[in-house]
Coordinates of C-alpha atoms in Angstrom, one line a residue:
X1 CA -24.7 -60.4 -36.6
X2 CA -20.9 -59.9 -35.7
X3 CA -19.9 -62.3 -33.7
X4 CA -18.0 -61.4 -30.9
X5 CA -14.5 -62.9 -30.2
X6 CA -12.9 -63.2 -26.9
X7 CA -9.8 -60.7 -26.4
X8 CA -6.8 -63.2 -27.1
X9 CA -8.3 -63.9 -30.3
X10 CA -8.0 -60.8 -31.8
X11 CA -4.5 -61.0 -31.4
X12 CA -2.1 -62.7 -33.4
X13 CA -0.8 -66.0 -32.0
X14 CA 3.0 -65.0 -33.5
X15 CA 2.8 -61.5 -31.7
X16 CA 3.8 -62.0 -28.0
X17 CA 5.4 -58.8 -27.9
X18 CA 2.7 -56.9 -28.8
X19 CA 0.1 -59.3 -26.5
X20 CA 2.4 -58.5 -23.4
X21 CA 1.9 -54.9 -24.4
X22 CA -1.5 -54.5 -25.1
X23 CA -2.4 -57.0 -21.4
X24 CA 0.0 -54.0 -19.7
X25 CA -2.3 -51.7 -21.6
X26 CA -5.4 -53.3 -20.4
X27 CA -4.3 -53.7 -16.4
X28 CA -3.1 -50.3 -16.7
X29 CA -6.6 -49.1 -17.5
X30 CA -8.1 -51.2 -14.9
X31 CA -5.6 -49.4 -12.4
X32 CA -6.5 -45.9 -13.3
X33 CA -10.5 -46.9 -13.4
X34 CA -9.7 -48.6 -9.6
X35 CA -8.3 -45.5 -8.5
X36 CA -10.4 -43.2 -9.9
X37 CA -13.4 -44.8 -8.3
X38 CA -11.3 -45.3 -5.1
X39 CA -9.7 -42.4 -4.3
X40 CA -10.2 -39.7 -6.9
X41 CA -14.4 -39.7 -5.9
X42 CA -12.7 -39.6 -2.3
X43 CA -10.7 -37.2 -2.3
X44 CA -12.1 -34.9 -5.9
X45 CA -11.8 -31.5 -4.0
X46 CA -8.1 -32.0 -2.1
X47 CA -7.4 -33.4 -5.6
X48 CA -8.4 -30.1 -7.6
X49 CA -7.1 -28.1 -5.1
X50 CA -3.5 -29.8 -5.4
X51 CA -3.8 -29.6 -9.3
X52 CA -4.3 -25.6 -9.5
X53 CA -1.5 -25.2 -6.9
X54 CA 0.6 -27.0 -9.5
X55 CA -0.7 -25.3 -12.3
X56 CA -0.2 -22.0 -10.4
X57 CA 3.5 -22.6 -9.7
X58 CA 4.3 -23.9 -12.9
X59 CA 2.5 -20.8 -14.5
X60 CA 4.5 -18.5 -11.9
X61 CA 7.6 -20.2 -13.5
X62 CA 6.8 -19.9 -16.6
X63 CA 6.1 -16.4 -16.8
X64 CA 9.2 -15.5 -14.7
X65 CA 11.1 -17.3 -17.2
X66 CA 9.7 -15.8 -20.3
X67 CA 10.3 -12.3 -18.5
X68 CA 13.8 -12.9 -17.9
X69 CA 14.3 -13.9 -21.5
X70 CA 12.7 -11.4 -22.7
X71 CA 14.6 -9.0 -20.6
X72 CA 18.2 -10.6 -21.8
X73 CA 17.1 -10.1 -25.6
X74 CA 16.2 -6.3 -24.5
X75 CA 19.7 -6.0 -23.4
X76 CA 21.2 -8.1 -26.1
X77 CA 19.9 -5.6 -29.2
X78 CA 20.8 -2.7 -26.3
X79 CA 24.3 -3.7 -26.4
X80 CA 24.1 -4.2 -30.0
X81 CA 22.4 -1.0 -31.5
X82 CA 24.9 1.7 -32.0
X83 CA 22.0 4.3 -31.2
X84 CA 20.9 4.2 -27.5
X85 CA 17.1 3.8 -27.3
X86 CA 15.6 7.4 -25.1
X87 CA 13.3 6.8 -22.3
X88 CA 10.9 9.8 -23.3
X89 CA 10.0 12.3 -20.2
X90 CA 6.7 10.5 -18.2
X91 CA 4.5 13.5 -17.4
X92 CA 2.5 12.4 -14.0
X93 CA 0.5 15.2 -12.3
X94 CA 2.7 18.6 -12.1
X95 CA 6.2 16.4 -12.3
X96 CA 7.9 15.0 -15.1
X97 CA 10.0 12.2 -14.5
X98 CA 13.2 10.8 -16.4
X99 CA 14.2 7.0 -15.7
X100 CA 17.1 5.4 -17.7
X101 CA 20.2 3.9 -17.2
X102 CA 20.5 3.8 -13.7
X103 CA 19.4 7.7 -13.5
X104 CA 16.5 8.6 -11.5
X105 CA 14.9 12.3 -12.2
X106 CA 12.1 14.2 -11.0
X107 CA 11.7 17.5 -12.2
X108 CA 9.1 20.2 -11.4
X109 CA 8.0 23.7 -9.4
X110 CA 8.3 22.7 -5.9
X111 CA 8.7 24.4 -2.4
X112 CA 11.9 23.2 -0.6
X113 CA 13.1 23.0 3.1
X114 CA 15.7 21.4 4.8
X115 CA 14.9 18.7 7.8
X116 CA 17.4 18.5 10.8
X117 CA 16.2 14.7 12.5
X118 CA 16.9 14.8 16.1
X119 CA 20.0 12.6 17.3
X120 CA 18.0 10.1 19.1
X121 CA 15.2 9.6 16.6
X122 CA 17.1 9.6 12.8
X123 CA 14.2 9.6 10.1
X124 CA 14.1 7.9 6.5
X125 CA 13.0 9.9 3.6
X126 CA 9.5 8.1 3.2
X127 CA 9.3 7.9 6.9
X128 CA 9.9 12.2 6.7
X129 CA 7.3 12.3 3.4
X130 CA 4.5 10.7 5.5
X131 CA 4.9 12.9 8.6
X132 CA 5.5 16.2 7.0
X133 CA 3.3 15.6 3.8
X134 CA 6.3 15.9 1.5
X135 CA 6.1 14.9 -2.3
X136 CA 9.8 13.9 -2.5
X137 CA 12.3 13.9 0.4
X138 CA 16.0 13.1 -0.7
X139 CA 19.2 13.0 1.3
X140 CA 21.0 16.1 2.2
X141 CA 24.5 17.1 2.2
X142 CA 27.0 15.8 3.6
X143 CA 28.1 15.5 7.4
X144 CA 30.7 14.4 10.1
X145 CA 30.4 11.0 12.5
X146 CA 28.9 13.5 15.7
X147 CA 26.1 14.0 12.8
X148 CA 26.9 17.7 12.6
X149 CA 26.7 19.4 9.4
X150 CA 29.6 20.0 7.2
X151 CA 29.6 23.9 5.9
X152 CA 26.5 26.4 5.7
X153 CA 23.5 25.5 6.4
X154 CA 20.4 27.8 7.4
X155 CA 16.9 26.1 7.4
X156 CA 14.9 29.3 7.4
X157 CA 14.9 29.5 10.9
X158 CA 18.0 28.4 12.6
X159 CA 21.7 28.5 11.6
X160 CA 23.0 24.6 12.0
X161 CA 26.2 24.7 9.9
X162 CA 28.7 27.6 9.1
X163 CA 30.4 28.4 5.9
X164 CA 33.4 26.1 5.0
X165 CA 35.5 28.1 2.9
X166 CA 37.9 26.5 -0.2
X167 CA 36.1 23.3 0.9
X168 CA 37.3 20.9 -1.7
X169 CA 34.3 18.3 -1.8
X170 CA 31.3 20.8 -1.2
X171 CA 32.1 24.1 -2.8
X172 CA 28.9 25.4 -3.6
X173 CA 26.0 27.3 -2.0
X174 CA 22.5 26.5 -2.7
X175 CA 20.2 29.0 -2.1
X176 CA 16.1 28.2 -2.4
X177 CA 13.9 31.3 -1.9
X178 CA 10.3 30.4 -1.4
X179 CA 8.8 34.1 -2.4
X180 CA 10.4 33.2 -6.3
X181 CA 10.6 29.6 -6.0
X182 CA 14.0 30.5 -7.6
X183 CA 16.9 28.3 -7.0
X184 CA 20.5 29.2 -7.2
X185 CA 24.0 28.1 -6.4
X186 CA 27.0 30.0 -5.9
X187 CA 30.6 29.4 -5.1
X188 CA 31.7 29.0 -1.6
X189 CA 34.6 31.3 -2.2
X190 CA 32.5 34.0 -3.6
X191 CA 29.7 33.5 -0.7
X192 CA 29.8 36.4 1.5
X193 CA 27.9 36.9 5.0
X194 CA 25.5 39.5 3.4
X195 CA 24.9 36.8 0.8
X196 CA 23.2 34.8 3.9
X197 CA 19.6 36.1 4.3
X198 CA 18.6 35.1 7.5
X199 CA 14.5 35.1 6.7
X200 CA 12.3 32.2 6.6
X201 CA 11.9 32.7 2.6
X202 CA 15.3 31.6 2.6
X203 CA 17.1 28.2 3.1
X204 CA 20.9 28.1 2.3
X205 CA 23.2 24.5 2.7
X206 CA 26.6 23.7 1.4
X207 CA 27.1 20.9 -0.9
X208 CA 29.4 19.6 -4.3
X209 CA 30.8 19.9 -6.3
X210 CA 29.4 21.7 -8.5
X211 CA 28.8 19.3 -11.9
X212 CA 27.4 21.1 -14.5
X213 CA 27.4 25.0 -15.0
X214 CA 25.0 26.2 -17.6
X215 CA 25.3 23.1 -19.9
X216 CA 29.4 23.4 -19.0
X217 CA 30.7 20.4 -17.3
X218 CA 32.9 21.4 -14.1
X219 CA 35.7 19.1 -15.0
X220 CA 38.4 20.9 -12.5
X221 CA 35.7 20.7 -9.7
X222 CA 35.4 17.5 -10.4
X223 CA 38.5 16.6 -10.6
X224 CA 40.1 18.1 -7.6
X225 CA 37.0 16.6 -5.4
X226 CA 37.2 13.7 -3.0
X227 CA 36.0 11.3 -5.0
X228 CA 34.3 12.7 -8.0
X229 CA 36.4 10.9 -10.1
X230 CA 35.1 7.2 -8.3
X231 CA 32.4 5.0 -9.0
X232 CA 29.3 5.6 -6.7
X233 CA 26.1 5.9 -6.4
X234 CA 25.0 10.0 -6.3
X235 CA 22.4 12.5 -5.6
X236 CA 21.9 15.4 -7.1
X237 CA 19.9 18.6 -7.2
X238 CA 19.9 21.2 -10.3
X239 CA 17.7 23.8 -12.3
X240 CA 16.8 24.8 -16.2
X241 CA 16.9 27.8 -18.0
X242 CA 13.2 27.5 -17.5
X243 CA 13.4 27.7 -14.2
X244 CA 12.4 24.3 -13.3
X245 CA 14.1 22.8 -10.7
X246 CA 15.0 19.2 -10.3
X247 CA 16.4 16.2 -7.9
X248 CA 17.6 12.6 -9.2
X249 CA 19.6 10.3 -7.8
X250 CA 21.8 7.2 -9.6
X251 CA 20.8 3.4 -8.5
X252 CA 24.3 2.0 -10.1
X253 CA 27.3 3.6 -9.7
X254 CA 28.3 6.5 -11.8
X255 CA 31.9 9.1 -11.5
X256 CA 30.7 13.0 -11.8
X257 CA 32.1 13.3 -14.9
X258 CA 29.8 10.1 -16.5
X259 CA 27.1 11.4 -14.7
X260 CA 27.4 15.0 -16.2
X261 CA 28.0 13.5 -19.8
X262 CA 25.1 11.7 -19.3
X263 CA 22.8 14.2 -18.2
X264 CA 23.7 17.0 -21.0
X265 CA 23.1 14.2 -23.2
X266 CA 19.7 13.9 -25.4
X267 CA 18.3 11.3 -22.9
X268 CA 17.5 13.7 -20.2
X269 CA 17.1 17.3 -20.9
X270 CA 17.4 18.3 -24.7
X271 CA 16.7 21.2 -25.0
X272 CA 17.4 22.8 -22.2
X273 CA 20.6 24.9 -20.2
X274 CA 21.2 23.5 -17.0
X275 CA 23.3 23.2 -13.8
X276 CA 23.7 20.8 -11.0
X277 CA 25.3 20.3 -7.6
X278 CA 26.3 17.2 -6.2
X279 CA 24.7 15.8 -2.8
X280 CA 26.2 14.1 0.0
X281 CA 26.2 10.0 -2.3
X282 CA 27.4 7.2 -1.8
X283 CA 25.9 4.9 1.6
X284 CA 23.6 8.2 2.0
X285 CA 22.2 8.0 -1.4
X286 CA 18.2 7.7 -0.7
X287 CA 14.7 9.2 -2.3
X288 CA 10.9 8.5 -1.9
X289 CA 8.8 9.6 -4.2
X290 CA 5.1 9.7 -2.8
X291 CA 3.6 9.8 -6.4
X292 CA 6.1 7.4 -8.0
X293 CA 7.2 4.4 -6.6
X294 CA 9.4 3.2 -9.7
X295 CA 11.5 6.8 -8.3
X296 CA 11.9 5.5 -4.5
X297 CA 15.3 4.2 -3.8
X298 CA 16.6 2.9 -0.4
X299 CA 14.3 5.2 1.2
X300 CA 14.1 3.7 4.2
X301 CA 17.9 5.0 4.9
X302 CA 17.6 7.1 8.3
X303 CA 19.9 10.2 7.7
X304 CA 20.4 13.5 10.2
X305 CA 19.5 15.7 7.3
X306 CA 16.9 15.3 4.6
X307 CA 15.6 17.4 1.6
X308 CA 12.0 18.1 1.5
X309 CA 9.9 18.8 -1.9
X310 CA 6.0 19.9 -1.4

């Protein structure tokens, strides 16, 4: 049989470091047996319950922090690699939508109209989407401080803005007719009044420039615009060789000419011959997207005039 000796004597009389250690050891236990039978049988649930609030917050840190490393290594070998990675097309429902590099695109077959918001009671695109049912509503073109409309404008019913001739900033017509779902565009000094067919299969407004002409970028229209040469955010509204028609918008800010460059580029529509008009930019700038929320940008922008896509 082992005897068994009292603590101290297991101990080396020569050690009184490690004696003063091992008694701080020893109350130190006692403490955190004492408090457990205290208070932590007490108070066991408020006690969990504090300890998987930490844990959540440090777990909500962590990730946060891993994702915005992760995200500054993404951008690191972007900067880095001499060939830019391309966001392929997403195909969702009937649309096909293109998101890279501050460029939001959605591009499909759609029916358009133009919304006029009563002077009293302005409406945001998503607020618009949700009344009228509307896939995509984007701002319109562009207009003076009384809110009326600067050049043509003909909502398939009622004429709200006439023709501004050798307008320097919008200098195009767009014309949507709903019997072909065929859109076109057409130069305000070459727009005639028989041009304008007053028929609700029509909808004619005046917008630009004009940025890109049948894969040709419109460098002296962009150039002899208001600001096409600035920084800004844009809107934009186009058509393929296909036929399909399409409406983006920039989330950073882009002159016409980037923006053009970028869009005849391989990232967006390779492949394809295709021309776009400027919208009215800038503070207007604003899309929902009811099937894509990634798409919606500052929808909640009220504007007197709106661009509706079913």
């Amino acid at each position: 049989m082992v005897e068994q000796l009292p603590f101290k004597q297991l101990v080396p009389s020569s050690s009184l470091g490690q004696t003063i250690l091992i008694n701080i050891n020893v109350y130190f236990a006692k403490f955190a047996i004492f408090l457990y039978n205290q208070v932590m049988k007490k108070y066991y649930i408020t006690f969990l319950l504090v300890l998987i609030i930490l844990l959540g917050v440090v777990g909500f840190l962590l990730v946060n922090t891993i994702k915005s490393y992760l995200i500054t290594i993404q951008e690191s070998f972007s900067n880095i690699s001499a060939t830019p990675i391309v966001s392929k097309p997403i195909l969702s429902g009937k649309y096909t939508y293109y998101i890279k590099d501050g460029i939001s695109i959605i591009s499909g077959n759609f029916d358009i109209n133009v919304f006029k918001s009563s002077e009293d009671n302005l409406l945001s695109p998503k607020q618009l989407a949700i009344q009228d049912s509307d896939q995509i509503v984007v701002n319109g073109g562009y207009f003076a401080e009384d809110k009326s409309y600067i050049g043509l404008l003909w909502d398939g019913s009622n004429q709200l803005g006439s023709l501004s001739k050798d307008n320097q900033q919008a200098t195009h017509i767009v014309n949507f007719n709903k019997i072909s779902g065929k859109l076109t565009f057409k130069s305000d000094l070459d727009f005639t009044p028989k041009d304008l067919i007053e028929n609700s299969d029509n909808i004619y407004f005046q917008t630009g420039p004009l940025i890109i002409d049948n894969n040709e970028l419109q460098t002296s229209l962009i150039d002899h615009s208001l600001n096409g040469n600035q920084s800004s955010l844009r809107s934009f509204i186009g058509y393929t060789s296909s036929g399909r028609i399409f409406v983006g918008i920039t989330t950073q800010g882009y002159d016409l000419r980037q923006l053009g460059e970028k869009l005849l580029s391989k990232d967006f529509f390779e492949g394809e011959t295709i021309s776009v008009v400027n919208l009215d930019g800038g503070s207007s700038t604003a899309i929902y997207s009811q099937e894509n929320a990634e798409v919606s940008f500052r929808d909640f922008k009220t504007l007197p005039y709106l661009i509706e896509f079913k």
